[in-house]
Short mmCIF file of C-alpha atoms and ligand atoms in Angstrom, two decimals:
data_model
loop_
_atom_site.label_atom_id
_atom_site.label_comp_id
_atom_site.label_asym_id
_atom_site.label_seq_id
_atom_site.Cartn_x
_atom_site.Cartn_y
_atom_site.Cartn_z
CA UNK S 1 15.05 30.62 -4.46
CA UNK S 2 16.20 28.70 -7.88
CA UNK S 3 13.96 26.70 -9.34
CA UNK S 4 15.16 22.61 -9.93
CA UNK S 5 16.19 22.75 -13.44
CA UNK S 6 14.65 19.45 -13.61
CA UNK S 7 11.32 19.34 -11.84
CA UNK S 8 10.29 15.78 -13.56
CA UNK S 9 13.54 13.90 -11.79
CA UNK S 10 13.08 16.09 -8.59
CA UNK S 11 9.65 14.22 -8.60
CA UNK S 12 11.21 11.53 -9.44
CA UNK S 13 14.22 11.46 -7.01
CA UNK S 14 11.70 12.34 -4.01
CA UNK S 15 9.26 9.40 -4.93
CA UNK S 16 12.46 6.68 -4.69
CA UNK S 17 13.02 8.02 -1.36
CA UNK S 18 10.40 8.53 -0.34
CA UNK S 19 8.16 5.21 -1.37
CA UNK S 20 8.86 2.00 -1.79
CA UNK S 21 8.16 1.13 -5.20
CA UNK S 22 7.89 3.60 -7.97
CA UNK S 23 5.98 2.92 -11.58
CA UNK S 24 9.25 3.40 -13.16
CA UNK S 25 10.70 0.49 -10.78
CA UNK S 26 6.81 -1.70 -11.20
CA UNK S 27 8.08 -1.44 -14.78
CA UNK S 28 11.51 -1.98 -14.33
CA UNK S 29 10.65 -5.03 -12.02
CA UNK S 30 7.91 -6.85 -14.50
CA UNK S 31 9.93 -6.14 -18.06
CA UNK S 32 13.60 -7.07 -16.70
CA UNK S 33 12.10 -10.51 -15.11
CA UNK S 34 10.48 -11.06 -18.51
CA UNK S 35 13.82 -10.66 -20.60
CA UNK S 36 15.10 -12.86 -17.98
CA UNK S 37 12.61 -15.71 -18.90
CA UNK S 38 13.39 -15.26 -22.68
CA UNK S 39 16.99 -15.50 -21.92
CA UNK S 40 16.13 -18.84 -21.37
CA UNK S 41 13.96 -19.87 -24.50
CA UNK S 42 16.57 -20.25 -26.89
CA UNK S 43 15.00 -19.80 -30.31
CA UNK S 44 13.77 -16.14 -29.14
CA UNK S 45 16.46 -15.08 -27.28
CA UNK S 46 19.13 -15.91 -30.22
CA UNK S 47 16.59 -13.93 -32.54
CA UNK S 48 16.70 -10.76 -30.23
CA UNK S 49 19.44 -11.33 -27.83
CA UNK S 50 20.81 -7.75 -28.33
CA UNK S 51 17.47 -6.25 -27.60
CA UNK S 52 17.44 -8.74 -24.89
CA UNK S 53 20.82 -7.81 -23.41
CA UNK S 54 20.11 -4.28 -24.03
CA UNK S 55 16.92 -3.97 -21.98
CA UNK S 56 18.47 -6.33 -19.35
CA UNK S 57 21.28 -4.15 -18.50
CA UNK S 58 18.88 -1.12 -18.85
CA UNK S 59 17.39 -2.45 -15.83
CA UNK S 60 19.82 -3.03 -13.80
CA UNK S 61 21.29 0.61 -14.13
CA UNK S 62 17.94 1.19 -12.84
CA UNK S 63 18.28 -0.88 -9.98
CA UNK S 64 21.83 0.41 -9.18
CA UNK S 65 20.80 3.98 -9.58
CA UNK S 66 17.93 3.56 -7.48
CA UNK S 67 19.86 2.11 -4.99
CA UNK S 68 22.38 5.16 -4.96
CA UNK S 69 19.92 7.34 -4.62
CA UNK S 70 18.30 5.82 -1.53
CA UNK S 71 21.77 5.33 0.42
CA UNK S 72 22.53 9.10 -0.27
CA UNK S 73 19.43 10.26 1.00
CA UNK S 74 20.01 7.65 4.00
CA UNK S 75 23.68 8.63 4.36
CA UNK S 76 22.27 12.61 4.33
CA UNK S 77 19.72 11.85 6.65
CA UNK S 78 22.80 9.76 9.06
CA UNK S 79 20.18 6.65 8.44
CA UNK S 80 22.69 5.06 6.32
CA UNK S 81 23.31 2.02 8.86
CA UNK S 82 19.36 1.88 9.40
CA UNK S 83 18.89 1.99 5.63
CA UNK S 84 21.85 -0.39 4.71
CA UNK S 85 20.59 -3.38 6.99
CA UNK S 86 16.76 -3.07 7.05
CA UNK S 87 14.80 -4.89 4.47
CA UNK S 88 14.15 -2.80 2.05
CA UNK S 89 17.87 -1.80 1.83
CA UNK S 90 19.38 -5.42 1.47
CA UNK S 91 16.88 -6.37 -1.50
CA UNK S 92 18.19 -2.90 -2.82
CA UNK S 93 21.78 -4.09 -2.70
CA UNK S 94 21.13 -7.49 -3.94
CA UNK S 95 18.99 -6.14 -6.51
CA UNK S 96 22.09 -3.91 -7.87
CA UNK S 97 24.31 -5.86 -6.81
CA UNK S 98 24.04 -9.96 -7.42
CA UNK S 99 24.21 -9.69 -11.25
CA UNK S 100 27.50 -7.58 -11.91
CA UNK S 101 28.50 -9.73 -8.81
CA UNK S 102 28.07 -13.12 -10.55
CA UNK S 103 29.55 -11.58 -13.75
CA UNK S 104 32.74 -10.30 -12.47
CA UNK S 105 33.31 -14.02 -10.73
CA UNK S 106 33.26 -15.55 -13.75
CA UNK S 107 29.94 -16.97 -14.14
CA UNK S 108 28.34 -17.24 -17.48
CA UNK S 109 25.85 -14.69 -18.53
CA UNK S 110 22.72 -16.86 -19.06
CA UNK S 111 23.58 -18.06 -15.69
CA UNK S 112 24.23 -14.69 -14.08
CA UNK S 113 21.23 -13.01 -15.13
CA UNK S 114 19.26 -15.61 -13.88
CA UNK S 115 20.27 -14.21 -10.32
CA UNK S 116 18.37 -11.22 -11.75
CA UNK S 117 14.91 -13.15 -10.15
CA UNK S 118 15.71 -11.21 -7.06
CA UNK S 119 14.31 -8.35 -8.39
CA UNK S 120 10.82 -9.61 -7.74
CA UNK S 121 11.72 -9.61 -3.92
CA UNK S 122 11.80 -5.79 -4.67
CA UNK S 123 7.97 -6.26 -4.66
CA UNK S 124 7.54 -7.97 -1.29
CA UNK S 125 7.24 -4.74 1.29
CA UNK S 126 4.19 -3.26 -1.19
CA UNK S 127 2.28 -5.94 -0.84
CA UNK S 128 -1.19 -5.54 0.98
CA UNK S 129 -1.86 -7.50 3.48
CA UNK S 130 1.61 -9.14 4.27
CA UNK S 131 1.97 -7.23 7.60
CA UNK S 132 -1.21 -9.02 8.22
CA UNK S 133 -0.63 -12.44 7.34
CA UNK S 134 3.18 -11.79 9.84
CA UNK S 135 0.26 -10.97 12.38
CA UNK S 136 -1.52 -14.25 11.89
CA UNK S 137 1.66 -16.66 11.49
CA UNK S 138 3.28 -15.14 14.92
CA UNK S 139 -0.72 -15.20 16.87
CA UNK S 140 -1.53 -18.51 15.39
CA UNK S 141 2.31 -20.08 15.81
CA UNK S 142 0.93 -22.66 18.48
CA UNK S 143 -1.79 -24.63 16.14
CA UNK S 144 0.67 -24.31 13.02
CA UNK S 145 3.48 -25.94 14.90
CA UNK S 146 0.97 -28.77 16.39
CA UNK S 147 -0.12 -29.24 12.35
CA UNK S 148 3.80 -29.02 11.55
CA UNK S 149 4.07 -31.77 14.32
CA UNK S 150 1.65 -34.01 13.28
CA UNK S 151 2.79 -33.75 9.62
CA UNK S 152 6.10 -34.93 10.35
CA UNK S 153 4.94 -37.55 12.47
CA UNK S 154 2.87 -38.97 9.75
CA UNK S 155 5.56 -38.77 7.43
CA UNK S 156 7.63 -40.54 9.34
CA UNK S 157 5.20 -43.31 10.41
CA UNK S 158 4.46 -44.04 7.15
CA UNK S 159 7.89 -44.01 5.41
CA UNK S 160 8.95 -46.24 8.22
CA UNK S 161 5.45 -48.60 7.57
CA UNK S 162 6.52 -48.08 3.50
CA UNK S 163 10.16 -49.49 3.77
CA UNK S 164 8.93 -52.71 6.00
CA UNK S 165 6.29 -53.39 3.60
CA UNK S 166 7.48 -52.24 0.39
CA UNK S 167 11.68 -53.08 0.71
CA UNK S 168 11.37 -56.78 -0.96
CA UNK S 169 9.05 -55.52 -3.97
CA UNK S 170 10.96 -52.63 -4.68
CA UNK S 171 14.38 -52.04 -3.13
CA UNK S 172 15.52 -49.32 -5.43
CA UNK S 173 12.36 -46.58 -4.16
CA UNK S 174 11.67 -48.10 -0.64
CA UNK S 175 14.96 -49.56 -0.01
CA UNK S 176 15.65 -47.32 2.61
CA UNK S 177 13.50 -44.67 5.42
CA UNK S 178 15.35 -41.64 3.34
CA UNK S 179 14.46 -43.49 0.31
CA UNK S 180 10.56 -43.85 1.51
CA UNK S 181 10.33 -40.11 2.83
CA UNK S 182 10.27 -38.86 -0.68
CA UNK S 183 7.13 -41.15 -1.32
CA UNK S 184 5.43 -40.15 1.95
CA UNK S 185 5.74 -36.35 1.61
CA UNK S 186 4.68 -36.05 -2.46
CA UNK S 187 1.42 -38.56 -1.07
CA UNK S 188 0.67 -36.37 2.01
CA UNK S 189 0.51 -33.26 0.36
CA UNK S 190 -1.73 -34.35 -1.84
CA UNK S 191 1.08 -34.13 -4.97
CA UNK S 192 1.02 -37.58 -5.72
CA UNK S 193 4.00 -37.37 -8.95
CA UNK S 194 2.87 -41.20 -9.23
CA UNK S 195 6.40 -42.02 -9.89
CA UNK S 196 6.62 -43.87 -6.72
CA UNK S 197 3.47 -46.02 -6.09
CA UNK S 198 3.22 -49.35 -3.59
CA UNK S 199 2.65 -52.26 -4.75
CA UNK S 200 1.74 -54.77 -2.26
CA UNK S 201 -1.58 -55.21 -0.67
CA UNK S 202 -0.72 -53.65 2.81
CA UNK S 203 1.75 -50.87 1.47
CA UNK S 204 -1.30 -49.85 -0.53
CA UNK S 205 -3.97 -49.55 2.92
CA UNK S 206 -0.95 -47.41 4.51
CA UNK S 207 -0.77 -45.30 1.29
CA UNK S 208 -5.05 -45.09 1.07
CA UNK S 209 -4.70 -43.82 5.20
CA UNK S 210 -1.55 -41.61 4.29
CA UNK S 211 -3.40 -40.09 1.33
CA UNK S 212 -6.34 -39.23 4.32
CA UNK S 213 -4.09 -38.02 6.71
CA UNK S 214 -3.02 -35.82 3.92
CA UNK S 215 -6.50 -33.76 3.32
CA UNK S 216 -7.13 -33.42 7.04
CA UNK S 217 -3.39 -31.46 7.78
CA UNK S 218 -4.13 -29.65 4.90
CA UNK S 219 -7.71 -28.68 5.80
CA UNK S 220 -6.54 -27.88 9.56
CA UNK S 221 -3.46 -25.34 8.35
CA UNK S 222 -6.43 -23.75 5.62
CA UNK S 223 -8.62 -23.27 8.58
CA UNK S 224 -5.89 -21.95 10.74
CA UNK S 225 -5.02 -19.48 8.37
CA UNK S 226 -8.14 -18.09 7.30
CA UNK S 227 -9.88 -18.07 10.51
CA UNK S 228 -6.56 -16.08 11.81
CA UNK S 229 -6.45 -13.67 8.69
CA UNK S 230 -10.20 -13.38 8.96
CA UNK S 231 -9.96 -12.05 12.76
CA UNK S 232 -6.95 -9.95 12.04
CA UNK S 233 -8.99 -8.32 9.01
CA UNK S 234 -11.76 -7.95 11.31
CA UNK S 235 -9.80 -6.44 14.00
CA UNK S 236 -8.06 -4.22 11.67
CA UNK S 237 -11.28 -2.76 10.41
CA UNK S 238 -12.53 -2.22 13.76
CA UNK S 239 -9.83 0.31 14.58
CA UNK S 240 -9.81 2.09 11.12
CA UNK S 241 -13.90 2.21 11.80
CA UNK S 242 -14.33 2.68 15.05
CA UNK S 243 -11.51 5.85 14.63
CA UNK S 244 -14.29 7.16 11.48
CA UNK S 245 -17.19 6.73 14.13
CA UNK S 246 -15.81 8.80 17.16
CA UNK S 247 -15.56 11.52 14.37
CA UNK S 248 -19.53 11.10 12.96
CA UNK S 249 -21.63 14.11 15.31
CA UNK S 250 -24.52 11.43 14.51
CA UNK S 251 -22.75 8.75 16.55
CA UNK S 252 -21.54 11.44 19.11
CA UNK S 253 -24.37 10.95 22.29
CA UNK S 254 -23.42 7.20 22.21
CA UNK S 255 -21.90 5.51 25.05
CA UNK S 256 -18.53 3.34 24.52
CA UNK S 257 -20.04 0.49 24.60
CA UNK S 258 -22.86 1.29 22.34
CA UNK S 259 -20.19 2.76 19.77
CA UNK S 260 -18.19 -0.63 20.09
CA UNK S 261 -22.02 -2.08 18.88
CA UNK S 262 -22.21 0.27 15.92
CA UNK S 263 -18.40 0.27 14.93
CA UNK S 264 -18.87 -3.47 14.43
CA UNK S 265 -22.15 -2.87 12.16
CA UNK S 266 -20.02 -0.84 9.88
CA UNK S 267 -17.38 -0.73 7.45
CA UNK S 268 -15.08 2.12 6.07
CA UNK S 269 -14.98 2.64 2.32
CA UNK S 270 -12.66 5.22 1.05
CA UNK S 271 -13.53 6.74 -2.16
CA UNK S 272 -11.78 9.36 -4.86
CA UNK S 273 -14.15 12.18 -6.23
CA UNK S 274 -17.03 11.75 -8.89
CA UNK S 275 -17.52 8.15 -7.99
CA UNK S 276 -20.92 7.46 -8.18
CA UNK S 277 -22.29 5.41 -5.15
CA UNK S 278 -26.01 5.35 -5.46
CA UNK S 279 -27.53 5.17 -8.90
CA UNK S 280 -31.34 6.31 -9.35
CA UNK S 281 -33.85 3.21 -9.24
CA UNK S 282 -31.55 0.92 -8.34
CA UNK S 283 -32.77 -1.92 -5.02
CA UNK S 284 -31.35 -0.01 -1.83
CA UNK S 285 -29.20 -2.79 0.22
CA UNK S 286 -26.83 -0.25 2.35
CA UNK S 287 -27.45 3.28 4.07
CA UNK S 288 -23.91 5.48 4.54
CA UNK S 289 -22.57 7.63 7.33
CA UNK S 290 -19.74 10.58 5.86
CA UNK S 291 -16.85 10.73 7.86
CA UNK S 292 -14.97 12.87 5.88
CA UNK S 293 -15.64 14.45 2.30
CA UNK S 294 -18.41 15.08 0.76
CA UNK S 295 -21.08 13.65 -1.75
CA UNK S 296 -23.99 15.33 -4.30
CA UNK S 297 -27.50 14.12 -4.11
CA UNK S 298 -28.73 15.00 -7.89
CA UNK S 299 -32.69 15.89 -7.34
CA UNK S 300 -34.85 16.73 -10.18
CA UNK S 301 -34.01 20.71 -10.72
CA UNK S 302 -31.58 21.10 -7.75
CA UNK S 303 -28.72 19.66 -6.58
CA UNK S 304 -27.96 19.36 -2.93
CA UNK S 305 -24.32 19.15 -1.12
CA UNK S 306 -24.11 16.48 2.48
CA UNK S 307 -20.72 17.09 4.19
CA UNK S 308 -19.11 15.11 7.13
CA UNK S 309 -21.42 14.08 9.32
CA UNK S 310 -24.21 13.32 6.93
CA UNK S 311 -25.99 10.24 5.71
CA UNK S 312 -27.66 9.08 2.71
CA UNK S 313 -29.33 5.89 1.48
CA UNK S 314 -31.86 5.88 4.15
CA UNK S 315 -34.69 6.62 2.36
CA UNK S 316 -34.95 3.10 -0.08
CA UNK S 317 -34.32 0.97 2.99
CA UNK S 318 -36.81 2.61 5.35
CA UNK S 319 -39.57 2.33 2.64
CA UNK S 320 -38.54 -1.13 1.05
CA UNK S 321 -38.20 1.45 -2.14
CA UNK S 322 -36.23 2.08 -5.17
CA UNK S 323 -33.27 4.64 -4.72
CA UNK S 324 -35.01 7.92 -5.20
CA UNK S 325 -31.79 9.99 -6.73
CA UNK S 326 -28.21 9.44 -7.96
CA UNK S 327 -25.13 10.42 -5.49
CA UNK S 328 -21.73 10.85 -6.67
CA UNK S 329 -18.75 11.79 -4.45
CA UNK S 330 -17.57 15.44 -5.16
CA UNK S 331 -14.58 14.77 -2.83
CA UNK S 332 -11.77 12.17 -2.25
CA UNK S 333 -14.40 11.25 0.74
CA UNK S 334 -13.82 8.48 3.74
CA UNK S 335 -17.71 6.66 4.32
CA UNK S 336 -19.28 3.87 6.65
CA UNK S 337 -21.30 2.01 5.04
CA UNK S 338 -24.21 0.01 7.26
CA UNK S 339 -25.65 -2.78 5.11
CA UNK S 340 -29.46 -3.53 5.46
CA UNK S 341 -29.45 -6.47 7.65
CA UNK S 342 -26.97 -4.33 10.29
CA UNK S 343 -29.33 -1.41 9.78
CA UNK S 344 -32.38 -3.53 10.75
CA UNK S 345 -30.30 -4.44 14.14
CA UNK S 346 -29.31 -1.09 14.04
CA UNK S 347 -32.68 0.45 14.70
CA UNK S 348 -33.79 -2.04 16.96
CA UNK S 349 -30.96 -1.76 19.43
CA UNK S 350 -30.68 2.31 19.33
CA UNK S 351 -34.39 3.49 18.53
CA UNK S 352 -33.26 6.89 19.29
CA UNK S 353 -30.92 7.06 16.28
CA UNK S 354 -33.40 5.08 14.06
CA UNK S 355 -35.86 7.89 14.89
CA UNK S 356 -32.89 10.53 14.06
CA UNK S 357 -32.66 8.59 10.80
CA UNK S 358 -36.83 8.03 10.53
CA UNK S 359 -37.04 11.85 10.82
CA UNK S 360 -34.43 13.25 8.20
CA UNK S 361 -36.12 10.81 6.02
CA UNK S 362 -39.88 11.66 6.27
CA UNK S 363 -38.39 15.88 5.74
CA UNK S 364 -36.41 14.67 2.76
CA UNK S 365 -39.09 12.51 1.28
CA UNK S 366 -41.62 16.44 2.06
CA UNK S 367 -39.37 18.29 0.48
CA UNK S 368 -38.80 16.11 -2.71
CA UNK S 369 -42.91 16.54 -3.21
P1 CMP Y 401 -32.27 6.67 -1.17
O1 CMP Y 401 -33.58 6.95 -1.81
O2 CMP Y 401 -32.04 5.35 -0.61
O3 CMP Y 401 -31.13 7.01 -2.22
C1 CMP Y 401 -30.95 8.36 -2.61
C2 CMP Y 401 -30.72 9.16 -1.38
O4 CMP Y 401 -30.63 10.56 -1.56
C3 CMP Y 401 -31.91 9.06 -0.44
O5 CMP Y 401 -32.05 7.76 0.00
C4 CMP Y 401 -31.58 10.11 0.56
O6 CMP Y 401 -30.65 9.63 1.51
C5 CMP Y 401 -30.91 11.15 -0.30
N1 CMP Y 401 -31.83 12.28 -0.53
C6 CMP Y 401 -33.02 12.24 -1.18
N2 CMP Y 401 -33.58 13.46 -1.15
C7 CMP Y 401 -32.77 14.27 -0.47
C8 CMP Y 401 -32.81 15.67 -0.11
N3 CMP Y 401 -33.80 16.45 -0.43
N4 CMP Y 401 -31.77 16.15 0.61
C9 CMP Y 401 -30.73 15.37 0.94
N5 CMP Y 401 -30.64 14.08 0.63
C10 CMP Y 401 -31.64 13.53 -0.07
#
């Protein structure tokens, strides 16, 4: 078989495919949006507005070549419809596409690479935690629309309230309900610009109740929110846990319901080799389970290897102690970590793992002698 004569853009060729973002597009992303924003301070864009242009159209051949390369592989792969109207593939498209678009119509360049902001939309499917926060807005639609509701119907009560009791003072901002909305939504959401203020005595009590009404829909869509993403984070790290404890031999004589117990006492902490985790001497708050990997506990003249299936950390929270040696990860290694107050429930709801745990710890603690 012939080698690829260029094994750097193979890499690089299989990465666009394959991922969504690439460092070569993180940096083509952050520096052309930056040359977009001096494009539009004029003293430093007319001192380097070659270097400007230069690096602007530098990444946009980016964008266009990345974009080729993913509807080939789609089109090879007969995904090319899939590819073309998903997502990722239409901020592809508009990412190569809107500038030279704008150009060719006529528009003027400082204008047309201002279209260029698209390319932050590039960013949107890599961020953590957005498939989440979907989860939250489509489970918590109900209150968020009652919020939504009651927003609106403030806003309307009071621009209606504004325009009766305002109109005479000052026909030119509350002359009219349209007029009056702009006052009531800048004062509900807590903007206040201040460019549109009452005057009278009773337009100011509506305003003082408006401004009110203002924190509490605020502090009910916060409260929505993070509850929601709270319990979706929670659930979430149930399943990635409780999938880590089914696999931990230690855990394996449990009953469902008693895993469900333990699985909600831990979380999973996924760590790349030579990370150190415990450090000698330190205050012990956490014991940890390994689900997969493997750690090094460095004793005074030997040094001793705990694979899946092992714990460690025990030992400083069973005897209110100091850590008695340092552990670093030898392995990219997957562990659950049980912090002391859950390992205090711990042993009192499953004595016969705390005495598993008791045990190991009394032979470690004879053999360190
Ligand atoms: P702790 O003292 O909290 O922190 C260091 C940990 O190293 C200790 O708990 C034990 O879990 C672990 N450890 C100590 N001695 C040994 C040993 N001889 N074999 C395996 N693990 C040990």
């Amino acid at each position: 078989m012939s080698k690829p004569q260029f094994p750097a853009l193979s890499l690089f060729l299989a990465a666009t495919t394959g991922r969504n973002m690439t460092r070569p597009a993180y940096i083509a992303v952050a520096v052309g949006v930056a040359m977009m924003v001096l494009l539009t301070v004029h003293p430093a864009y007319e001192a380097a507005h070659h270097w400007v242009d230069a690096v602007l159209w530098a990444c946009l051949a980016f964008f266009v070549f990345e974009w080729a390369v993913r509807l080939r592989h789609a089109y090879r792969s007969q995904r090319a419809l899939g590819y073309s109207f998903s997502f990722r593939g239409l901020v592809d498209l508009a990412a190569a596409a809107a500038v030279p678009v704008a150009l060719i119509a006529g528009a003027d360049p400082q204008s047309a690479w201002l279209i260029g902001v698209v390319w932050l939309l590039k960013l949107v499917p890599g961020i953590p935690g957005l498939r989440q926060l979907r989860r939250v807005l489509v489970l918590e639609s109900g209150p968020l629309f009652s919020v939504l509701v009651i927003f609106l119907m403030v806003v309307f009560l009071s621009s209606v309230a504004e325009h009766f009791l305002e109109r005479d003072a000052q026909p030119a901002t509350f002359g009219s309900v349209p007029a009056a909305l702009w006052w009531a939504v800048v004062t509900l959401t807590t903007t206040g610009y201040g460019d549109v203020v009452p005057v009278t005595p009773l337009g100011r009590l509506v305003a003082a109740m408006v401004m009110i009404s203002g924190l509490g829909v605020f502090g009910l869509w916060t409260g929505i929110l993070a509850t929601g993403f709270a319990a979706e984070t929670r659930r979430d790290n149930f399943l990635k846990t409780w999938e880590s404890v089914s696999k931990v031999p230690f855990f394996a004589d449990l009953g469902p319901a008693a895993i469900a117990d333990v699985t909600n006492m831990l979380r999973t902490m996924d760590l790349p080799p030579r990370t150190m985790i415990i450090r000698k001497g330190q205050q012990g708050d956490c014991m940890y389970f390994i689900a997969a990997g493997e750690v090094e506990v460095d004793l005074p003249g030997k040094k001793v290897q705990l694979g899946e299936g092992a714990f460690f950390g025990e030992m400083a929270l069973l005897g209110n102690t100091t850590r008695s040696a340092n552990i670093t990860t030898t392995r990219v290694s997957r562990l659950l970590v049980l912090d002391l107050v859950d390992f205090r429930l711990l042993m009192a709801r499953h004595p016969e793992l705390g005495q598993t745990i008791d045990a190991e710890a009394t032979r470690r603690a004879l053999e360190n002698q």
